[in-house]
Amino acid sequence: MKFTLTMSGADLLLLLPEILLTTWLCVVLAVDFVWPQLRKDRLAYLSVGGLAVVLVTLFWFDLAGISGTLFKHMFVVDRLAIFFKILIVGTTLLVILASMDYVRRFRFFRGEYYFLVLMSALGMMFMSSANDLLSVFITVEFSTFGFYVLVAYLRQDLASNEAGLKFFILGIFAAGLLAYGISLVYGETGKIVFSDIASASATPGLVIGFLLIFAALGFKIGAVPFHAWIPDTYHGAPTPITAFLSIAPKVAAFAILLRMLFVSLATFKPAWVVLLVAVSILSMTYGNIVAIAQRNIKRLLAYSGIAQIGNVLIGLAAGTKMGSDAMLFYLLTYLFANLGAFAVVIAVGNVIRSDEIEDYSGLNRRSPFLAFAMLVFLLSLAGVPPLAGFIGKIYIFLAAIDEGLYTLIVVGLINVVIALYYYLVIVKKMYINEPVDPSPLRISGPMTAVVYVGLAGTIILGIYPRPFIDWVVGATLMFSNLVGPTASVLPPTVLPFGG
Amino acid sequence: MAQLLFFYLAGVIVLTAILVVGLRNPIYSVLSLLIMFFHVAGLYVSLHAEFLAAVQIIVYAGAILVLYLFVVMLLNVKREDRYHYQFPIGALLGVAILTEAVVLAIQRGYSEDVVPSPPTSELSFTGNTEAIGESLFTTYLLPFEIASLILLVAMIGAIILAKKDILTR
């Protein structure tokens, strides 16, 4: 099916997931408002139900191959956008399940919490479909607004207030950069749709404009040197929001980066590859080295997240179809492992009310299930076979080898070792050290479900990645014309390894 | 004549903008900002952007500036000398940027006549307010609708973050 501009009922179908979610979040808000006595976890299940419907719709879109553009190519629905939307909606669903116990810590506005989470998810869904500079700006701002509030949700907690303020000020600064960059690009080319900009020649204004846009998106994905907000914001924010923040906005920003680099700037590839290689090396090295010194698990995961983003950037730096496949696959593995690790942190934090790594001593005695789950997630983040992270790293390194980015791979491999060290320090604490308080930890049903989903994803992606690789390969078919100078001998759909 | 008008408007804009940051009394700063907004609106009228001029006055002069005044008056901001220590840095950056602007202006020279592009036929038949309205509700419908959602988030977020009885109850 292919739709064109004129707006009709059939065109609205392309917007169906977004329309469903918009309606649903209004329902959630209204139910919360007219029925204040309703227990808030019912509201959470209501939100999860809505997200499940949206998820089913998205899978249907993917299977039916529905695609097209709306509003003069401003809004695009293709398999790439659907892939990112599935990731975002899936993350949101798990985050809401993981929030249900944590929400009791908020003294007021527990219902609006779910509304704001859904609203941010909606913004990020629009981000995945953004296909011109105007919708990039407005959707990026839309998705960030909910987060400004969510990060500062623990109003009685000073750290949360500080996190909210820092995130807000730096976020507004990034928004300014984005707007300025967009105005320069529009001023130089007179066009805003990504594919139209592709024909532009490199004038100084255009270069500065794109650099500013990359700085703003670099802020969103939290790559060095735009990472300054990450540690404090992650530390102070309510833990489920930290989990959400560490995955969904980054995924959505990568959707925009991918389209912008591969569609608008395909002709300037040699220039941006250098840029991405530098950012990738900086992110990996800085993130991993600083992570070693962390005493707080949320800060540690924040820095390890910076390093993981450096890994994802390797795929982007490869700049080929295979690079984008590897990137998408890596994001999938990162989603399960990182969300799972945060789920364990939330579950433990709900009981012991602490996020210090020291307090994870002897976790195995207190809850063998959580300790084992954490072990699996950390090993997957480190890239140990046979878990998902291993396949993700191999895939992304192979994509980079095809392009001859050997420096990047060497740095990446060194960083795998560094990362393994600090992940194993946590493992050692959990398994070898003695607990201070050996009482068993109780975990609620929804929390257990989230941990199980994370475990299932991490193990299945590691052992049987074939269907997922087929999925990401299918999602990036639009980039199959992009082959690098050295990779052109390989047909773009050839897979590096079997399932 | 048009050039004379431009230089008058531009001159007042630059002057009042300097006063906004230069004056010690915040109320005077806000008032000079008001004068600046009106002159920017005048600049828009001279460029045949009547809609933008109206919006400039309604939104900036009408709403945002009143908000600033409220904040300044309610917070009872007194003379704040601390910020003036940044003067050397500001002066340094200002001189650097000014030099750059002058160099660029000299390089390009004044030989080219800047001819404002004539309004497209669509614009000249209907007014530009109609044209903006039409494109807002056709081509740019999506950002327009998303903006309404952003307002909803901002509204609810502001209530959550700022409602007072949360801490006292």
XYZ file of C-alpha atoms in Angstrom:
668
model
C 0.000 0.000 0.000
C 1.273 3.444 -0.818
C -0.455 6.606 0.213
C 0.178 10.081 -1.104
C -0.462 13.510 0.236
C -4.174 14.167 -0.053
C -5.661 13.587 3.326
C -8.336 10.944 3.418
C -9.633 8.317 5.775
C -7.096 5.887 4.373
C -4.282 8.349 5.072
C -5.333 8.562 8.652
C -4.584 4.856 8.890
C -0.884 5.733 8.744
C -1.352 7.708 11.920
C -3.386 4.970 13.587
C -0.861 3.995 16.311
C -0.349 7.613 17.305
C -4.065 8.375 17.240
C -4.769 5.309 19.372
C -2.162 6.304 21.916
C -3.345 9.925 22.026
C -6.898 8.802 22.659
C -5.730 6.331 25.248
C -3.675 8.784 27.249
C -6.624 11.164 27.335
C -8.701 8.252 28.657
C -6.079 7.552 31.334
C -6.075 11.199 32.367
C -9.852 11.378 32.432
C -10.252 8.147 34.417
C -7.721 9.385 36.946
C -9.585 12.659 37.211
C -13.184 11.495 37.521
C -12.402 8.446 39.646
C -9.877 9.536 42.247
C -10.449 6.558 44.543
C -9.346 4.118 41.848
C -6.161 2.377 42.907
C -3.252 3.692 40.897
C -1.970 0.291 39.864
C -5.284 -0.194 38.048
C -4.366 2.937 36.130
C -1.007 1.361 35.325
C -2.729 -1.737 33.947
C -5.030 0.524 31.947
C -1.979 2.234 30.416
C -0.290 -1.093 29.764
C -3.441 -2.342 28.050
C -3.461 0.672 25.753
C 0.200 0.250 24.939
C -0.367 -3.428 24.193
C -3.059 -2.478 21.669
C -0.691 0.017 20.055
C 2.032 -2.625 19.963
C -0.296 -5.085 18.212
C -1.212 -2.384 15.683
C 2.448 -1.724 15.010
C 3.187 -5.419 14.480
C 0.244 -5.558 12.105
C 1.670 -2.548 10.218
C 5.005 -4.308 9.977
C 3.564 -7.593 8.742
C 1.126 -5.967 6.316
C 3.912 -3.784 4.949
C 1.939 -0.585 5.362
C 4.032 2.403 4.387
C 3.703 5.897 3.022
C 4.216 9.530 3.803
C 1.868 12.242 4.966
C 1.861 16.054 4.929
C 4.341 16.539 2.076
C 6.788 13.925 3.417
C 6.781 15.422 6.865
C 5.584 12.226 8.502
C 6.836 8.919 7.175
C 5.735 5.404 7.970
C 8.098 2.705 6.775
C 9.535 -0.435 8.307
C 12.354 1.569 9.888
C 9.922 3.892 11.654
C 7.798 0.930 12.717
C 10.859 -0.853 14.116
C 11.753 2.138 16.247
C 8.155 2.595 17.344
C 7.939 -1.033 18.461
C 11.108 -0.562 20.492
C 9.753 2.602 22.087
C 6.286 1.267 22.873
C 7.774 -1.978 24.218
C 10.150 -0.044 26.474
C 7.326 2.165 27.720
C 5.193 -0.855 28.522
C 7.954 -2.476 30.563
C 8.827 0.798 32.273
C 5.221 1.274 33.401
C 5.143 -2.266 34.794
C 8.428 -1.608 36.570
C 7.137 1.693 38.001
C 4.134 0.277 39.809
C 5.851 -0.210 43.168
C 8.028 2.850 42.839
C 5.040 5.139 42.273
C 4.032 4.654 45.925
C 6.983 6.858 46.829
C 5.338 9.836 45.182
C 3.065 11.500 47.657
C 0.827 13.152 45.093
C 0.066 13.075 41.401
C 0.544 9.328 41.121
C -2.000 9.101 38.309
C -0.454 11.863 36.223
C 2.817 9.944 36.296
C 1.426 7.335 33.915
C -0.074 10.030 31.749
C 3.277 11.772 31.389
C 5.086 8.517 30.617
C 2.559 7.788 27.865
C 2.888 11.341 26.572
C 6.668 11.040 26.293
C 6.228 7.734 24.506
C 3.891 9.423 22.042
C 6.465 12.137 21.408
C 9.131 9.555 20.723
C 6.841 7.670 18.346
C 6.451 10.872 16.370
C 10.240 11.292 16.487
C 10.712 7.930 14.773
C 8.523 9.116 11.928
C 10.022 12.592 11.594
C 11.181 13.134 8.069
C 11.848 16.852 7.900
C 13.558 19.436 10.049
C 10.376 21.059 11.314
C 8.944 17.811 12.626
C 12.365 16.914 14.041
C 12.340 20.037 16.153
C 8.770 19.817 17.324
C 8.805 16.087 18.086
C 12.145 16.250 19.903
C 10.774 19.002 22.100
C 7.518 17.156 22.598
C 9.224 14.012 23.831
C 11.549 15.950 26.135
C 8.839 18.003 27.850
C 7.357 15.038 29.637
C 10.807 14.026 30.832
C 11.530 17.443 32.328
C 8.628 16.866 34.685
C 9.208 13.151 35.249
C 12.859 13.615 36.246
C 11.857 16.039 39.009
C 8.902 13.943 40.138
C 10.273 13.184 43.629
C 9.534 16.651 44.862
C 10.568 16.057 48.461
C 13.963 14.795 47.288
C 16.613 17.442 46.650
C 18.613 15.234 44.274
C 15.568 14.805 42.068
C 14.933 18.549 41.995
C 18.537 19.193 41.108
C 18.393 16.561 38.383
C 15.240 18.117 36.965
C 16.723 21.592 36.917
C 19.983 20.477 35.306
C 18.169 18.442 32.706
C 15.827 21.326 31.988
C 18.509 23.976 31.562
C 20.792 21.820 29.440
C 17.798 20.500 27.505
C 16.647 24.008 26.682
C 20.187 24.832 25.607
C 20.193 21.828 23.289
C 16.809 22.893 21.930
C 18.312 26.298 21.168
C 21.185 24.673 19.291
C 18.739 22.520 17.361
C 16.561 25.469 16.385
C 19.565 27.526 15.353
C 21.015 24.679 13.316
C 17.708 24.087 11.577
C 17.347 27.775 10.761
C 20.823 27.807 9.208
C 20.155 24.708 7.121
C 16.810 26.098 5.995
C 18.398 29.445 5.265
C 21.064 27.859 3.081
C 18.907 25.378 1.210
C 15.353 26.679 1.483
C 14.232 23.092 2.054
C 13.323 21.103 5.113
C 12.530 17.581 3.926
C 15.523 15.249 4.429
C 15.536 13.850 0.901
C 15.341 17.352 -0.642
C 18.327 18.573 1.352
C 20.403 15.740 -0.107
C 21.107 17.721 -3.264
C 22.557 20.707 -1.408
C 26.196 21.681 -1.765
C 28.396 22.166 1.272
C 28.365 25.852 2.139
C 29.810 27.049 5.460
C 26.340 27.861 6.771
C 25.116 24.380 5.978
C 28.100 22.788 7.690
C 27.641 24.860 10.842
C 23.916 24.190 10.761
C 24.362 20.434 10.601
C 27.054 20.500 13.274
C 24.623 22.299 15.576
C 21.886 19.776 14.819
C 24.303 16.934 15.600
C 25.302 18.598 18.843
C 21.639 18.753 19.854
C 21.011 15.132 18.875
C 24.278 14.152 20.559
C 22.808 15.645 23.692
C 19.742 13.449 23.271
C 21.744 10.242 22.835
C 24.191 11.303 25.545
C 27.402 10.910 23.581
C 30.635 12.501 24.773
C 31.185 15.544 24.647
C 27.456 16.240 25.099
C 27.028 13.943 28.084
C 27.368 16.493 30.913
C 23.740 16.162 32.016
C 23.663 12.375 32.175
C 25.223 11.320 35.507
C 23.391 13.771 37.770
C 20.103 13.454 35.938
C 20.221 9.651 36.024
C 21.212 9.702 39.654
C 18.495 12.046 40.849
C 15.594 10.914 38.681
C 13.159 8.271 39.935
C 14.762 4.952 38.938
C 12.066 3.827 36.453
C 12.434 7.179 34.712
C 16.202 6.690 34.627
C 15.581 3.357 32.929
C 13.179 4.975 30.479
C 15.556 7.879 29.837
C 18.484 5.557 29.234
C 16.743 3.741 26.394
C 13.733 5.282 24.702
C 14.891 8.845 23.880
C 18.223 7.504 22.664
C 16.503 5.000 20.402
C 14.240 7.711 18.992
C 17.142 10.115 18.456
C 19.003 7.390 16.575
C 16.015 7.103 14.230
C 16.444 10.777 13.352
C 20.244 10.555 13.113
C 19.972 7.545 10.829
C 17.583 9.247 8.454
C 19.509 12.486 8.467
C 22.938 10.974 7.893
C 21.917 8.256 5.462
C 19.379 10.229 3.462
C 20.258 13.940 3.626
C 23.988 13.685 4.005
C 24.802 10.514 2.084
C 27.074 12.474 -0.248
C 29.078 13.938 2.634
C 29.772 10.554 4.160
C 33.590 10.899 4.407
C 33.146 14.068 6.459
C 30.686 12.735 9.009
C 32.396 9.384 9.380
C 35.422 11.168 10.867
C 33.133 13.032 13.240
C 31.306 9.894 14.345
C 34.512 7.914 14.810
C 35.825 10.627 17.113
C 32.587 10.840 19.121
C 32.369 7.059 19.319
C 35.934 6.645 20.608
C 35.456 9.424 23.151
C 32.139 8.026 24.377
C 33.372 4.481 24.795
C 36.616 5.389 26.501
C 35.285 8.129 28.743
C 32.161 6.210 29.721
C 34.026 3.047 30.625
C 36.923 4.653 32.469
C 34.743 6.909 34.588
C 32.343 4.041 35.298
C 35.092 2.182 37.165
C 35.174 4.812 39.891
C 31.423 4.836 40.556
C 29.966 3.812 43.917
C 26.321 4.257 42.955
C 24.722 1.726 40.639
C 22.591 4.312 38.827
C 25.648 6.434 38.080
C 27.537 3.340 36.998
C 24.767 2.397 34.587
C 24.697 6.011 33.395
C 28.369 5.898 32.445
C 28.090 2.403 31.037
C 25.176 3.750 28.960
C 27.446 6.467 27.556
C 29.917 3.752 26.587
C 27.173 1.616 25.017
C 26.098 4.600 22.908
C 29.695 4.786 21.719
C 29.299 1.200 20.541
C 26.084 2.000 18.689
C 27.860 4.893 16.994
C 30.365 2.426 15.528
C 27.498 1.051 13.439
C 26.477 4.538 12.398
C 30.076 5.420 11.551
C 30.286 2.417 9.236
C 27.670 4.247 7.205
C 26.489 1.213 5.263
C 23.318 -0.804 5.185
C 25.044 -3.435 7.276
C 26.123 -0.747 9.718
C 22.545 0.362 10.164
C 21.383 -3.251 10.567
C 24.006 -3.827 13.234
C 23.001 -0.605 14.937
C 19.343 -1.567 15.081
C 20.202 -5.008 16.379
C 22.519 -3.538 18.984
C 19.783 -1.194 20.176
C 17.507 -4.208 20.574
C 20.057 -6.041 22.726
C 20.791 -2.864 24.677
C 17.077 -2.405 25.355
C 16.648 -5.820 26.969
C 19.911 -5.863 28.922
C 19.783 -2.276 30.153
C 16.098 -2.320 31.002
C 16.601 -5.628 32.794
C 19.519 -4.272 34.798
C 17.483 -1.236 35.789
C 14.547 -3.482 36.688
C 16.802 -5.301 39.154
C 17.991 -1.955 40.521
C 14.369 -0.851 40.975
C 13.388 -4.128 42.640
C 16.334 -4.011 45.024
C 15.963 -0.283 45.631
C 12.281 -0.672 46.513
C 13.240 -2.896 49.432
C 16.575 -1.601 50.693
C 15.984 2.040 49.683
C 19.534 2.445 48.476
C 21.342 2.453 45.142
C 24.881 2.081 46.477
C 26.841 -0.768 44.915
C 28.096 -1.649 48.389
C 24.558 -2.610 49.382
C 24.438 -5.237 46.637
C 26.817 -7.354 48.709
C 25.521 -10.868 49.070
C 22.495 -10.271 46.868
C 22.703 -13.928 45.913
C 21.842 -14.913 49.479
C 18.941 -12.538 49.671
C 17.409 -13.167 46.255
C 19.114 -15.697 44.000
C 16.723 -14.838 41.180
C 17.592 -11.126 41.119
C 21.294 -11.841 41.467
C 21.214 -14.287 38.572
C 19.180 -11.872 36.434
C 21.639 -9.060 37.166
C 24.517 -11.373 36.259
C 22.936 -12.159 32.886
C 22.167 -8.491 32.127
C 25.627 -7.272 33.079
C 27.339 -10.020 31.080
C 25.162 -9.180 28.093
C 26.063 -5.488 28.413
C 29.710 -6.531 28.554
C 29.288 -8.733 25.473
C 29.905 -12.232 26.799
C 28.715 -15.194 24.704
C 26.147 -16.684 24.371
C 24.115 -13.619 25.382
C 22.526 -10.961 23.204
C 25.223 -8.368 23.753
C 27.846 -10.666 22.266
C 25.988 -11.036 18.959
C 25.317 -7.295 18.955
C 28.974 -6.423 19.418
C 30.186 -8.959 16.844
C 27.647 -7.693 14.324
C 28.641 -4.076 14.830
C 32.383 -4.850 14.692
C 31.912 -6.845 11.472
C 30.113 -3.892 9.930
C 33.033 -1.662 10.905
C 35.636 -4.149 9.584
C 33.936 -4.073 6.194
C 34.533 -0.343 6.142
C 38.118 -0.630 7.362
C 37.574 1.293 10.580
C 40.299 -0.626 12.380
C 41.194 2.061 14.938
C 37.601 2.104 16.070
C 37.542 -1.663 16.448
C 40.780 -1.761 18.438
C 39.463 0.923 20.790
C 36.162 -0.924 20.990
C 37.840 -4.198 21.942
C 39.977 -2.541 24.626
C 36.805 -1.030 26.015
C 35.085 -4.408 26.138
C 37.791 -5.488 28.576
C 37.488 -2.358 30.726
C 33.713 -2.728 30.833
C 33.976 -6.380 31.782
C 36.070 -5.352 34.782
C 33.558 -3.060 36.428
C 30.610 -5.286 35.584
C 32.420 -8.188 37.228
C 33.111 -6.112 40.338
C 29.348 -5.936 40.858
C 29.020 -9.653 40.176
C 31.711 -10.373 42.740
C 29.903 -8.264 45.333
C 26.640 -10.056 44.660
C 28.022 -13.573 44.749
C 31.082 -13.608 46.982
C 30.668 -10.887 49.587
C 28.546 -11.547 52.653
C 25.288 -9.610 53.025
C 24.948 -7.209 55.935
C 21.288 -8.059 56.319
C 20.566 -11.575 55.041
C 16.757 -11.272 55.054
C 15.273 -12.365 51.703
C 14.024 -9.708 49.283
C 10.415 -9.728 48.222
C 9.623 -8.782 44.641
C 6.173 -7.980 43.308
C 4.503 -9.719 40.357
C 4.859 -6.986 37.704
C 8.508 -6.479 38.649
C 9.193 -10.199 38.226
C 7.463 -10.107 34.855
C 9.727 -7.295 33.657
C 12.844 -9.144 34.801
C 11.639 -12.292 33.020
C 11.020 -10.379 29.798
C 14.509 -8.916 30.029
C 16.013 -12.354 30.656
C 14.043 -13.935 27.823
C 15.066 -11.189 25.397
C 18.717 -11.287 26.388
C 18.985 -15.069 26.123
C 16.859 -15.598 22.999
C 18.633 -12.808 21.083
C 21.921 -14.455 22.010
C 21.046 -18.029 21.146
C 18.649 -17.660 18.248
C 19.165 -14.203 16.689
C 18.101 -15.224 13.182
C 14.512 -13.887 13.131
C 15.611 -10.638 14.748
C 18.429 -10.191 12.258
C 15.943 -10.775 9.445
C 13.744 -8.147 11.047
C 16.433 -5.460 11.242
C 17.664 -6.292 7.749
C 14.128 -5.844 6.483
C 13.711 -2.603 8.408
C 16.655 -0.922 6.708
C 15.975 -2.005 3.118
C 15.650 1.670 2.189
C 19.398 2.039 2.760
C 20.407 -0.893 0.545
C 21.863 1.486 -2.035
C 24.397 2.593 0.553
C 27.510 0.507 0.284
C 30.931 1.717 1.197
C 33.913 1.642 -1.142
C 35.230 -1.621 0.315
C 31.990 -3.323 1.159
C 30.595 -3.086 -2.341
C 31.884 -6.570 -3.162
C 29.411 -8.013 -0.702
C 25.740 -7.908 -1.538
C 24.144 -5.810 1.205
C 21.789 -8.537 2.395
C 24.463 -11.165 3.025
C 24.494 -11.970 6.699
C 27.711 -12.278 8.663
C 26.648 -15.406 10.498
C 23.807 -17.861 10.743
C 21.201 -18.182 13.442
C 12.302 56.281 2.576
C 12.143 52.544 3.228
C 15.830 52.573 4.063
C 15.400 55.480 6.415
C 12.627 53.600 8.180
C 14.818 50.520 8.422
C 17.705 52.412 9.945
C 15.415 54.073 12.437
C 13.872 50.746 13.491
C 17.174 48.883 13.532
C 18.874 51.658 15.464
C 16.186 51.719 18.136
C 16.254 47.899 18.357
C 20.001 47.830 18.945
C 19.849 50.703 21.419
C 17.004 49.264 23.484
C 18.559 45.809 23.375
C 21.712 47.266 24.910
C 19.593 49.014 27.523
C 17.871 45.728 28.415
C 21.132 44.223 29.573
C 22.735 47.479 30.630
C 20.171 49.023 32.935
C 20.426 48.306 36.631
C 16.754 48.454 37.471
C 15.010 45.329 36.148
C 11.735 47.182 35.608
C 13.462 49.605 33.235
C 15.042 46.635 31.481
C 11.659 45.066 30.889
C 10.228 48.342 29.647
C 13.038 48.839 27.156
C 12.418 45.264 26.035
C 8.835 46.356 25.350
C 10.043 49.214 23.135
C 12.305 46.775 21.347
C 9.423 44.384 20.659
C 7.345 47.167 19.151
C 10.145 48.181 16.839
C 10.734 44.578 15.782
C 7.038 44.454 14.957
C 7.554 47.611 12.877
C 10.367 45.866 11.040
C 8.019 42.986 10.218
C 5.404 45.393 8.849
C 8.013 46.967 6.587
C 8.754 43.455 5.270
C 5.038 42.881 4.515
C 4.751 40.281 7.243
C 1.645 41.716 8.877
C 0.708 38.493 10.599
C 4.107 38.165 12.226
C 3.909 41.780 13.360
C 0.518 41.212 14.976
C 1.713 38.036 16.655
C 4.826 39.815 17.841
C 2.748 42.428 19.601
C 0.049 40.106 20.940
C 2.332 37.316 22.124
C 5.581 39.023 23.053
C 4.514 42.506 24.060
C 1.142 41.388 25.372
C 1.699 38.079 27.080
C 5.365 37.321 27.628
C 6.338 40.787 28.695
C 3.518 41.036 31.199
C 4.725 37.725 32.571
C 8.257 39.118 32.911
C 6.911 42.181 34.679
C 4.924 40.023 37.068
C 7.948 37.900 37.853
C 10.166 40.929 38.376
C 7.607 42.628 40.594
C 6.535 39.541 42.564
C 10.046 38.320 43.206
C 10.970 41.844 44.197
C 14.314 41.647 42.444
C 16.631 44.325 43.721
C 19.755 45.581 42.034
C 21.874 42.519 41.427
C 25.494 43.485 41.134
C 26.880 39.984 41.030
C 26.248 39.543 37.316
C 28.265 42.575 36.421
C 31.477 40.740 37.184
C 30.947 38.928 33.908
C 31.487 42.190 32.077
C 35.104 41.478 30.934
C 34.175 38.098 29.446
C 31.128 39.589 27.787
C 33.157 42.454 26.377
C 35.797 40.068 25.041
C 33.254 37.852 23.283
C 31.348 40.870 22.053
C 34.436 42.436 20.509
C 35.380 39.123 18.872
C 31.946 38.680 17.330
C 31.773 42.315 16.266
C 35.155 42.021 14.545
C 33.949 38.929 12.766
C 30.805 40.691 11.598
C 32.793 43.672 10.349
C 35.271 41.438 8.516
C 32.431 39.530 6.870
C 30.716 42.769 5.873
C 33.907 44.116 4.325
C 34.640 40.886 2.502
C 31.226 40.740 0.934
C 31.233 44.454 0.246
C 28.208 46.603 -0.347
C 28.180 46.155 -4.105
C 25.317 43.685 -4.181
C 21.932 45.279 -3.954
C 19.765 43.308 -1.665
C 16.482 42.926 -3.462
C 13.726 41.526 -1.312
C 12.064 38.695 -3.148
C 8.560 39.712 -4.202
C 5.745 37.910 -2.457
C 4.580 34.865 -4.354
C 1.362 35.091 -6.277
C -0.521 33.105 -3.669
C 0.471 35.583 -1.017
C -0.399 38.655 -3.004
C -3.900 37.451 -3.821
C -4.847 36.487 -0.324
C -3.395 38.242 2.688
C -0.478 36.602 4.400
C -2.578 35.800 7.455
C -4.897 33.700 5.285
C -1.949 32.030 3.609
C -0.391 31.117 6.962
C -3.705 29.862 8.267
C -4.237 27.724 5.234
C -0.819 26.107 5.319
C -1.075 25.589 9.085
C -4.213 23.573 8.591
C -3.081 21.637 5.510
C 0.641 21.054 5.046
C 1.683 21.842 8.572
C -1.290 20.280 10.298
C 0.835 17.710 12.094
C 3.248 20.078 13.868
C 0.265 22.266 14.690
C -1.537 19.386 16.382
C 1.634 18.236 18.133
C 2.067 21.750 19.481
C -1.329 21.426 21.130
C -0.173 18.217 22.816
C 2.988 19.980 23.974
C 0.817 22.625 25.592
C -1.142 19.904 27.388
C 2.070 18.350 28.739
C 3.390 21.747 29.780
C 0.148 22.616 31.538
C -0.052 19.394 33.527
C 3.687 19.434 34.179
C 3.536 22.958 35.535
C 0.755 21.979 37.930
C 2.677 18.922 39.122
C 5.896 20.811 39.693
C 4.500 24.022 41.104
C 1.407 23.124 43.115
C 2.156 24.305 46.586
C 0.160 22.161 48.991
C 2.243 19.133 48.100
C 4.877 20.092 50.625
C 2.733 21.635 53.287
C -0.077 19.135 53.524
